[in-house]
Amino acid sequence: MGYKFGFAILLSALLVFSSCSSRRPGTLRTSKTYPSSSNNKPNSSVKPGGSATNTSGNTYIDRYKSIAIAEMNQYGIPASIKLAQALLESGNGNSYLATQANNHFGIKCGGVWRGRSITRPDDGQNDCFRVYNNPDDSFKDHSQFLLRKRYEALFALKKDDYKGWAHGLKKAGYATNPRYAYLLIDLIERYDLHQYDRAETYVEQERREVQVEEIIMEKEVFEEVVPPEEVKKPVAMIIYQVKANDTLYSIGQQYGLSVEELIQINALEDENLDIGQLIIVSK
């Protein structure tokens, strides 16, 4: 009888220990083993009108890679760059603007917008943001936002030069954080987004550059002049570089964020981290 009672206590203790272990914060990896976008099944549902619930990074990429490639072929913006920026600014398509306004890049109304709009607290209490009929329209409008003098030099780059574009966007003032370019590059290489970029011949590049230059010049003449910040303020974010022994839980404790918020903000697939990885720690 005493033997059976002792065995039951031991078994209960093992079960409790196993349950606690399964809830530990994510572990740190010293080598990069990022998930591939081709072998993951979607784990979210997409609602009519384009809004999504708990969309993962890979599911988001699979959904929008076609429109990113189409825009790249037309204007020369690398598909990898567009997808990385969208992942960042929409939180894998889970942000309020993405789900309620199909707005995946946080573009404001500005003085040139004549479509539907939605108000949200941002710089002011009731800032005006664009509402799109579907997410693809948001991806197209992002191209139009970049087609202006401020970013003109970027279109002279090859359309598969994602590193040049990442650094060029930062230099042109798209973001305020000095490590923004590296964050884009980290996302692109983690998800292998450069597989969607396409090289072009010299003749193709020259023809595209002429087309882009004409569009930018036409905008300067016919569009109402609006400071870029009134259409889309530079992305301001605090970026943390992962160190040894860090977990999402410990990082979140430093910046007042939950593990779930860090996963969504950074388009992460799980809680595992790599030493040197860049993590956004601001909402």
mmCIF file of C-alpha atoms in Angstrom:
data_model
loop_
_atom_site.group_PDB
_atom_site.id
_atom_site.type_symbol
_atom_site.label_atom_id
_atom_site.label_comp_id
_atom_site.label_asym_id
_atom_site.label_seq_id
_atom_site.Cartn_x
_atom_site.Cartn_y
_atom_site.Cartn_z
ATOM 1 C CA MET A 1 0.000 0.000 0.000
ATOM 2 C CA GLY A 2 2.827 2.440 0.907
ATOM 3 C CA TYR A 3 4.658 1.587 -2.323
ATOM 4 C CA LYS A 4 1.572 2.372 -4.460
ATOM 5 C CA PHE A 5 0.993 5.651 -2.612
ATOM 6 C CA GLY A 6 4.614 6.719 -3.136
ATOM 7 C CA PHE A 7 4.481 5.829 -6.837
ATOM 8 C CA ALA A 8 1.310 7.915 -7.297
ATOM 9 C CA ILE A 9 2.989 10.973 -5.711
ATOM 10 C CA LEU A 10 6.046 10.530 -7.958
ATOM 11 C CA LEU A 11 3.858 10.244 -11.085
ATOM 12 C CA SER A 12 1.908 13.408 -10.164
ATOM 13 C CA ALA A 13 5.126 15.359 -9.647
ATOM 14 C CA LEU A 14 6.433 14.319 -13.055
ATOM 15 C CA LEU A 15 3.183 15.427 -14.725
ATOM 16 C CA VAL A 16 3.324 18.854 -13.048
ATOM 17 C CA PHE A 17 6.987 19.325 -14.063
ATOM 18 C CA SER A 18 6.187 18.379 -17.668
ATOM 19 C CA SER A 19 3.274 20.838 -17.790
ATOM 20 C CA CYS A 20 5.423 23.704 -16.466
ATOM 21 C CA SER A 21 8.231 22.952 -18.907
ATOM 22 C CA SER A 22 5.900 23.267 -21.877
ATOM 23 C CA ARG A 23 5.140 26.897 -20.910
ATOM 24 C CA ARG A 24 8.721 28.162 -20.704
ATOM 25 C CA PRO A 25 9.675 31.222 -22.781
ATOM 26 C CA GLY A 26 11.238 30.614 -26.197
ATOM 27 C CA THR A 27 14.827 29.510 -26.475
ATOM 28 C CA LEU A 28 17.793 31.248 -28.064
ATOM 29 C CA ARG A 29 19.426 29.806 -31.162
ATOM 30 C CA THR A 30 23.000 30.479 -32.147
ATOM 31 C CA SER A 31 22.593 29.474 -35.786
ATOM 32 C CA LYS A 32 19.987 30.731 -38.228
ATOM 33 C CA THR A 33 17.280 28.183 -38.945
ATOM 34 C CA TYR A 34 14.507 30.413 -40.205
ATOM 35 C CA PRO A 35 11.380 28.690 -41.502
ATOM 36 C CA SER A 36 10.850 28.320 -45.229
ATOM 37 C CA SER A 37 7.744 29.927 -46.688
ATOM 38 C CA SER A 38 7.060 26.989 -48.992
ATOM 39 C CA ASN A 39 6.426 24.237 -46.460
ATOM 40 C CA ASN A 40 4.112 25.866 -43.941
ATOM 41 C CA LYS A 41 0.376 25.451 -44.046
ATOM 42 C CA PRO A 42 -1.772 28.544 -43.523
ATOM 43 C CA ASN A 43 -2.981 28.891 -39.947
ATOM 44 C CA SER A 44 -5.377 31.786 -40.331
ATOM 45 C CA SER A 45 -8.638 32.632 -41.987
ATOM 46 C CA VAL A 46 -9.090 35.609 -44.284
ATOM 47 C CA LYS A 47 -12.349 37.491 -43.939
ATOM 48 C CA PRO A 48 -14.242 39.055 -46.876
ATOM 49 C CA GLY A 49 -12.758 42.418 -47.765
ATOM 50 C CA GLY A 50 -9.204 41.320 -47.031
ATOM 51 C CA SER A 51 -8.986 41.470 -43.246
ATOM 52 C CA ALA A 52 -7.240 38.613 -41.497
ATOM 53 C CA THR A 53 -7.138 37.006 -38.083
ATOM 54 C CA ASN A 54 -3.754 36.044 -36.588
ATOM 55 C CA THR A 55 -2.039 35.848 -39.948
ATOM 56 C CA SER A 56 1.438 34.321 -39.794
ATOM 57 C CA GLY A 57 4.395 35.719 -41.713
ATOM 58 C CA ASN A 58 4.494 32.858 -44.214
ATOM 59 C CA THR A 59 0.747 32.969 -44.833
ATOM 60 C CA TYR A 60 0.949 36.726 -45.373
ATOM 61 C CA ILE A 61 3.802 36.358 -47.868
ATOM 62 C CA ASP A 62 1.974 33.646 -49.823
ATOM 63 C CA ARG A 63 -1.093 35.883 -50.042
ATOM 64 C CA TYR A 64 0.654 39.057 -51.266
ATOM 65 C CA LYS A 65 3.762 37.928 -53.148
ATOM 66 C CA SER A 66 1.947 38.064 -56.518
ATOM 67 C CA ILE A 67 0.954 41.726 -56.235
ATOM 68 C CA ALA A 68 4.436 42.586 -54.937
ATOM 69 C CA ILE A 69 5.999 40.900 -57.988
ATOM 70 C CA ALA A 70 3.581 42.646 -60.354
ATOM 71 C CA GLU A 71 4.435 46.064 -58.894
ATOM 72 C CA MET A 72 8.145 45.235 -59.083
ATOM 73 C CA ASN A 73 7.871 44.353 -62.762
ATOM 74 C CA GLN A 74 6.070 47.603 -63.499
ATOM 75 C CA TYR A 75 8.144 50.085 -61.485
ATOM 76 C CA GLY A 76 11.288 48.309 -60.269
ATOM 77 C CA ILE A 77 10.616 48.239 -56.514
ATOM 78 C CA PRO A 78 11.990 44.861 -55.364
ATOM 79 C CA ALA A 79 9.173 42.519 -54.352
ATOM 80 C CA SER A 80 11.259 41.555 -51.327
ATOM 81 C CA ILE A 81 11.394 45.178 -50.141
ATOM 82 C CA LYS A 82 7.658 45.721 -50.547
ATOM 83 C CA LEU A 83 6.834 42.495 -48.702
ATOM 84 C CA ALA A 84 9.281 43.232 -45.869
ATOM 85 C CA GLN A 85 7.881 46.740 -45.378
ATOM 86 C CA ALA A 86 4.331 45.386 -45.422
ATOM 87 C CA LEU A 87 5.180 42.701 -42.853
ATOM 88 C CA LEU A 88 6.647 45.358 -40.573
ATOM 89 C CA GLU A 89 4.000 48.013 -40.892
ATOM 90 C CA SER A 90 0.944 45.794 -40.853
ATOM 91 C CA GLY A 91 2.147 43.223 -38.296
ATOM 92 C CA ASN A 92 1.623 40.372 -40.796
ATOM 93 C CA GLY A 93 -1.663 41.986 -41.815
ATOM 94 C CA ASN A 94 -2.998 41.930 -38.250
ATOM 95 C CA SER A 95 -2.841 45.668 -37.501
ATOM 96 C CA TYR A 96 -5.998 47.731 -37.045
ATOM 97 C CA LEU A 97 -5.429 49.641 -40.298
ATOM 98 C CA ALA A 98 -4.804 46.433 -42.244
ATOM 99 C CA THR A 99 -7.882 44.631 -40.939
ATOM 100 C CA GLN A 100 -10.289 47.578 -40.895
ATOM 101 C CA ALA A 101 -9.074 49.718 -43.804
ATOM 102 C CA ASN A 102 -7.048 47.310 -45.998
ATOM 103 C CA ASN A 103 -4.210 49.787 -45.370
ATOM 104 C CA HIS A 104 -0.986 47.765 -45.049
ATOM 105 C CA PHE A 105 1.551 50.618 -45.168
ATOM 106 C CA GLY A 106 0.020 53.222 -42.843
ATOM 107 C CA ILE A 107 -0.478 55.789 -45.615
ATOM 108 C CA LYS A 108 -2.451 58.858 -44.530
ATOM 109 C CA CYS A 109 -5.021 60.797 -46.525
ATOM 110 C CA GLY A 110 -2.803 63.779 -47.393
ATOM 111 C CA GLY A 111 -4.058 66.439 -49.766
ATOM 112 C CA VAL A 112 -4.272 64.151 -52.791
ATOM 113 C CA TRP A 113 -6.628 61.491 -51.447
ATOM 114 C CA ARG A 114 -10.252 61.575 -52.614
ATOM 115 C CA GLY A 115 -11.319 58.101 -51.483
ATOM 116 C CA ARG A 116 -12.766 56.752 -48.255
ATOM 117 C CA SER A 117 -10.933 57.361 -45.000
ATOM 118 C CA ILE A 118 -10.773 56.358 -41.362
ATOM 119 C CA THR A 119 -9.563 58.344 -38.348
ATOM 120 C CA ARG A 120 -7.092 56.972 -35.830
ATOM 121 C CA PRO A 121 -4.894 58.473 -33.077
ATOM 122 C CA ASP A 122 -1.379 58.963 -34.439
ATOM 123 C CA ASP A 123 0.440 62.313 -34.504
ATOM 124 C CA GLY A 124 -2.922 63.842 -33.611
ATOM 125 C CA GLN A 125 -6.010 62.478 -31.917
ATOM 126 C CA ASN A 126 -7.969 62.043 -35.171
ATOM 127 C CA ASP A 127 -5.479 61.544 -37.989
ATOM 128 C CA CYS A 128 -6.915 60.591 -41.367
ATOM 129 C CA PHE A 129 -5.837 57.327 -43.015
ATOM 130 C CA ARG A 130 -6.712 55.950 -46.421
ATOM 131 C CA VAL A 131 -9.240 53.140 -46.786
ATOM 132 C CA TYR A 132 -8.805 50.778 -49.741
ATOM 133 C CA ASN A 133 -11.321 48.476 -51.368
ATOM 134 C CA ASN A 134 -8.881 45.584 -50.984
ATOM 135 C CA PRO A 135 -5.294 44.976 -49.788
ATOM 136 C CA ASP A 136 -3.926 44.837 -53.342
ATOM 137 C CA ASP A 137 -4.910 48.482 -53.795
ATOM 138 C CA SER A 138 -2.819 49.308 -50.730
ATOM 139 C CA PHE A 139 0.223 47.611 -52.293
ATOM 140 C CA LYS A 140 -0.318 49.582 -55.515
ATOM 141 C CA ASP A 141 -0.712 52.866 -53.651
ATOM 142 C CA HIS A 142 2.528 52.194 -51.773
ATOM 143 C CA SER A 143 4.282 52.200 -55.160
ATOM 144 C CA GLN A 144 2.648 55.524 -56.006
ATOM 145 C CA PHE A 145 3.810 56.927 -52.670
ATOM 146 C CA LEU A 146 7.413 56.042 -53.538
ATOM 147 C CA LEU A 147 7.115 57.467 -57.055
ATOM 148 C CA ARG A 148 8.195 60.978 -56.051
ATOM 149 C CA LYS A 149 11.340 63.091 -56.124
ATOM 150 C CA ARG A 150 12.335 62.102 -52.616
ATOM 151 C CA TYR A 151 12.828 58.467 -53.663
ATOM 152 C CA GLU A 152 13.708 59.000 -57.329
ATOM 153 C CA ALA A 153 17.336 57.855 -56.969
ATOM 154 C CA LEU A 154 16.192 54.420 -55.789
ATOM 155 C CA PHE A 155 14.619 53.628 -59.145
ATOM 156 C CA ALA A 156 18.050 53.769 -60.777
ATOM 157 C CA LEU A 157 18.954 50.658 -58.778
ATOM 158 C CA LYS A 158 18.449 47.200 -60.218
ATOM 159 C CA LYS A 159 15.141 45.690 -59.221
ATOM 160 C CA ASP A 160 16.848 42.773 -57.492
ATOM 161 C CA ASP A 161 19.135 45.014 -55.397
ATOM 162 C CA TYR A 162 17.225 44.699 -52.125
ATOM 163 C CA LYS A 163 20.177 45.788 -49.998
ATOM 164 C CA GLY A 164 20.617 48.959 -52.035
ATOM 165 C CA TRP A 165 16.902 49.683 -51.719
ATOM 166 C CA ALA A 166 16.883 49.025 -47.950
ATOM 167 C CA HIS A 167 19.729 51.467 -47.321
ATOM 168 C CA GLY A 168 18.333 53.921 -49.877
ATOM 169 C CA LEU A 169 14.951 54.069 -48.159
ATOM 170 C CA LYS A 170 16.619 54.871 -44.848
ATOM 171 C CA LYS A 171 18.834 57.520 -46.463
ATOM 172 C CA ALA A 172 15.822 59.130 -48.154
ATOM 173 C CA GLY A 173 14.062 59.477 -44.801
ATOM 174 C CA TYR A 174 11.503 56.684 -45.011
ATOM 175 C CA ALA A 175 12.336 55.685 -41.429
ATOM 176 C CA THR A 176 13.941 57.416 -38.469
ATOM 177 C CA ASN A 177 15.612 54.426 -36.851
ATOM 178 C CA PRO A 178 19.274 54.111 -37.926
ATOM 179 C CA ARG A 179 18.937 50.312 -38.136
ATOM 180 C CA TYR A 180 15.791 50.258 -40.284
ATOM 181 C CA ALA A 181 17.705 49.055 -43.363
ATOM 182 C CA TYR A 182 19.192 46.146 -41.457
ATOM 183 C CA LEU A 183 15.781 45.193 -40.110
ATOM 184 C CA LEU A 184 14.405 44.987 -43.657
ATOM 185 C CA ILE A 185 17.396 42.946 -44.799
ATOM 186 C CA ASP A 186 16.999 40.627 -41.801
ATOM 187 C CA LEU A 187 13.337 40.006 -42.677
ATOM 188 C CA ILE A 188 14.121 39.472 -46.369
ATOM 189 C CA GLU A 189 16.827 36.920 -45.638
ATOM 190 C CA ARG A 190 14.889 35.222 -42.839
ATOM 191 C CA TYR A 191 11.914 34.590 -45.114
ATOM 192 C CA ASP A 192 14.000 34.220 -48.294
ATOM 193 C CA LEU A 193 11.970 37.027 -49.864
ATOM 194 C CA HIS A 194 14.697 37.779 -52.427
ATOM 195 C CA GLN A 195 13.571 34.644 -54.279
ATOM 196 C CA TYR A 196 10.735 36.793 -55.652
ATOM 197 C CA ASP A 197 13.046 39.492 -57.042
ATOM 198 C CA ARG A 198 13.825 39.355 -60.754
ATOM 199 C CA ALA A 199 16.909 40.581 -62.582
ATOM 200 C CA GLU A 200 16.501 42.706 -65.722
ATOM 201 C CA THR A 201 18.587 43.439 -68.780
ATOM 202 C CA TYR A 202 20.217 46.811 -69.348
ATOM 203 C CA VAL A 203 17.621 47.641 -72.001
ATOM 204 C CA GLU A 204 14.739 46.680 -69.699
ATOM 205 C CA GLN A 205 16.164 48.753 -66.857
ATOM 206 C CA GLU A 206 16.680 51.780 -69.101
ATOM 207 C CA ARG A 207 13.116 51.577 -70.424
ATOM 208 C CA ARG A 208 11.724 51.267 -66.880
ATOM 209 C CA GLU A 209 13.770 54.220 -65.613
ATOM 210 C CA VAL A 210 12.416 56.445 -68.380
ATOM 211 C CA GLN A 211 8.845 55.410 -67.523
ATOM 212 C CA VAL A 212 9.366 56.081 -63.815
ATOM 213 C CA GLU A 213 10.969 59.471 -64.471
ATOM 214 C CA GLU A 214 7.980 60.523 -66.575
ATOM 215 C CA ILE A 215 5.543 59.503 -63.807
ATOM 216 C CA ILE A 216 7.491 61.455 -61.167
ATOM 217 C CA MET A 217 7.685 64.552 -63.368
ATOM 218 C CA GLU A 218 3.968 64.366 -64.157
ATOM 219 C CA LYS A 219 3.131 64.131 -60.456
ATOM 220 C CA GLU A 220 5.151 67.243 -59.729
ATOM 221 C CA VAL A 221 3.173 69.183 -62.329
ATOM 222 C CA PHE A 222 -0.370 67.959 -61.776
ATOM 223 C CA GLU A 223 -0.607 66.707 -58.194
ATOM 224 C CA GLU A 224 -1.211 68.969 -55.236
ATOM 225 C CA VAL A 225 2.070 69.542 -53.406
ATOM 226 C CA VAL A 226 1.867 67.819 -50.024
ATOM 227 C CA PRO A 227 4.793 67.294 -47.620
ATOM 228 C CA PRO A 228 5.564 63.548 -47.519
ATOM 229 C CA GLU A 229 5.113 63.496 -43.741
ATOM 230 C CA GLU A 230 1.467 64.526 -44.151
ATOM 231 C CA VAL A 231 0.894 61.451 -46.307
ATOM 232 C CA LYS A 232 3.139 59.100 -44.401
ATOM 233 C CA LYS A 233 5.396 60.116 -41.555
ATOM 234 C CA PRO A 234 8.809 58.418 -41.361
ATOM 235 C CA VAL A 235 8.565 55.093 -39.598
ATOM 236 C CA ALA A 236 9.686 55.558 -36.004
ATOM 237 C CA MET A 237 10.561 52.375 -34.157
ATOM 238 C CA ILE A 238 12.835 51.200 -31.368
ATOM 239 C CA ILE A 239 14.945 48.221 -32.420
ATOM 240 C CA TYR A 240 16.640 45.780 -30.027
ATOM 241 C CA GLN A 241 19.531 43.464 -30.959
ATOM 242 C CA VAL A 242 19.195 40.009 -29.409
ATOM 243 C CA LYS A 243 21.958 38.987 -26.986
ATOM 244 C CA ALA A 244 22.912 35.664 -25.418
ATOM 245 C CA ASN A 245 20.301 34.340 -22.943
ATOM 246 C CA ASP A 246 17.575 36.693 -24.249
ATOM 247 C CA THR A 247 14.030 35.408 -24.691
ATOM 248 C CA LEU A 248 10.966 37.181 -26.020
ATOM 249 C CA TYR A 249 9.637 37.170 -22.478
ATOM 250 C CA SER A 250 12.719 38.872 -21.020
ATOM 251 C CA ILE A 251 12.836 41.408 -23.865
ATOM 252 C CA GLY A 252 9.143 42.149 -23.461
ATOM 253 C CA GLN A 253 9.622 42.743 -19.738
ATOM 254 C CA GLN A 254 12.166 45.483 -20.534
ATOM 255 C CA TYR A 255 9.861 47.332 -22.927
ATOM 256 C CA GLY A 256 6.398 46.644 -21.516
ATOM 257 C CA LEU A 257 5.310 44.273 -24.287
ATOM 258 C CA SER A 258 3.841 40.793 -24.140
ATOM 259 C CA VAL A 259 5.328 37.835 -26.001
ATOM 260 C CA GLU A 260 2.267 37.821 -28.269
ATOM 261 C CA GLU A 261 2.755 41.517 -29.136
ATOM 262 C CA LEU A 262 6.437 40.970 -29.975
ATOM 263 C CA ILE A 263 5.556 38.023 -32.221
ATOM 264 C CA GLN A 264 2.950 40.078 -34.094
ATOM 265 C CA ILE A 265 5.040 43.259 -34.403
ATOM 266 C CA ASN A 266 8.046 41.329 -35.724
ATOM 267 C CA ALA A 267 6.239 38.865 -37.993
ATOM 268 C CA LEU A 268 7.752 35.940 -36.080
ATOM 269 C CA GLU A 269 6.713 32.320 -36.563
ATOM 270 C CA ASP A 270 7.635 31.195 -33.030
ATOM 271 C CA GLU A 271 9.431 32.344 -29.868
ATOM 272 C CA ASN A 272 12.916 31.185 -30.906
ATOM 273 C CA LEU A 273 15.566 33.884 -31.373
ATOM 274 C CA ASP A 274 19.024 34.164 -32.925
ATOM 275 C CA ILE A 275 21.922 36.063 -31.379
ATOM 276 C CA GLY A 276 22.255 39.362 -33.271
ATOM 277 C CA GLN A 277 18.662 39.265 -34.566
ATOM 278 C CA LEU A 278 16.939 42.661 -34.686
ATOM 279 C CA ILE A 279 13.620 42.918 -32.855
ATOM 280 C CA ILE A 280 11.158 45.830 -32.923
ATOM 281 C CA VAL A 281 10.267 46.723 -29.342
ATOM 282 C CA SER A 282 7.945 49.696 -29.945
ATOM 283 C CA LYS A 283 4.289 49.582 -30.932
#
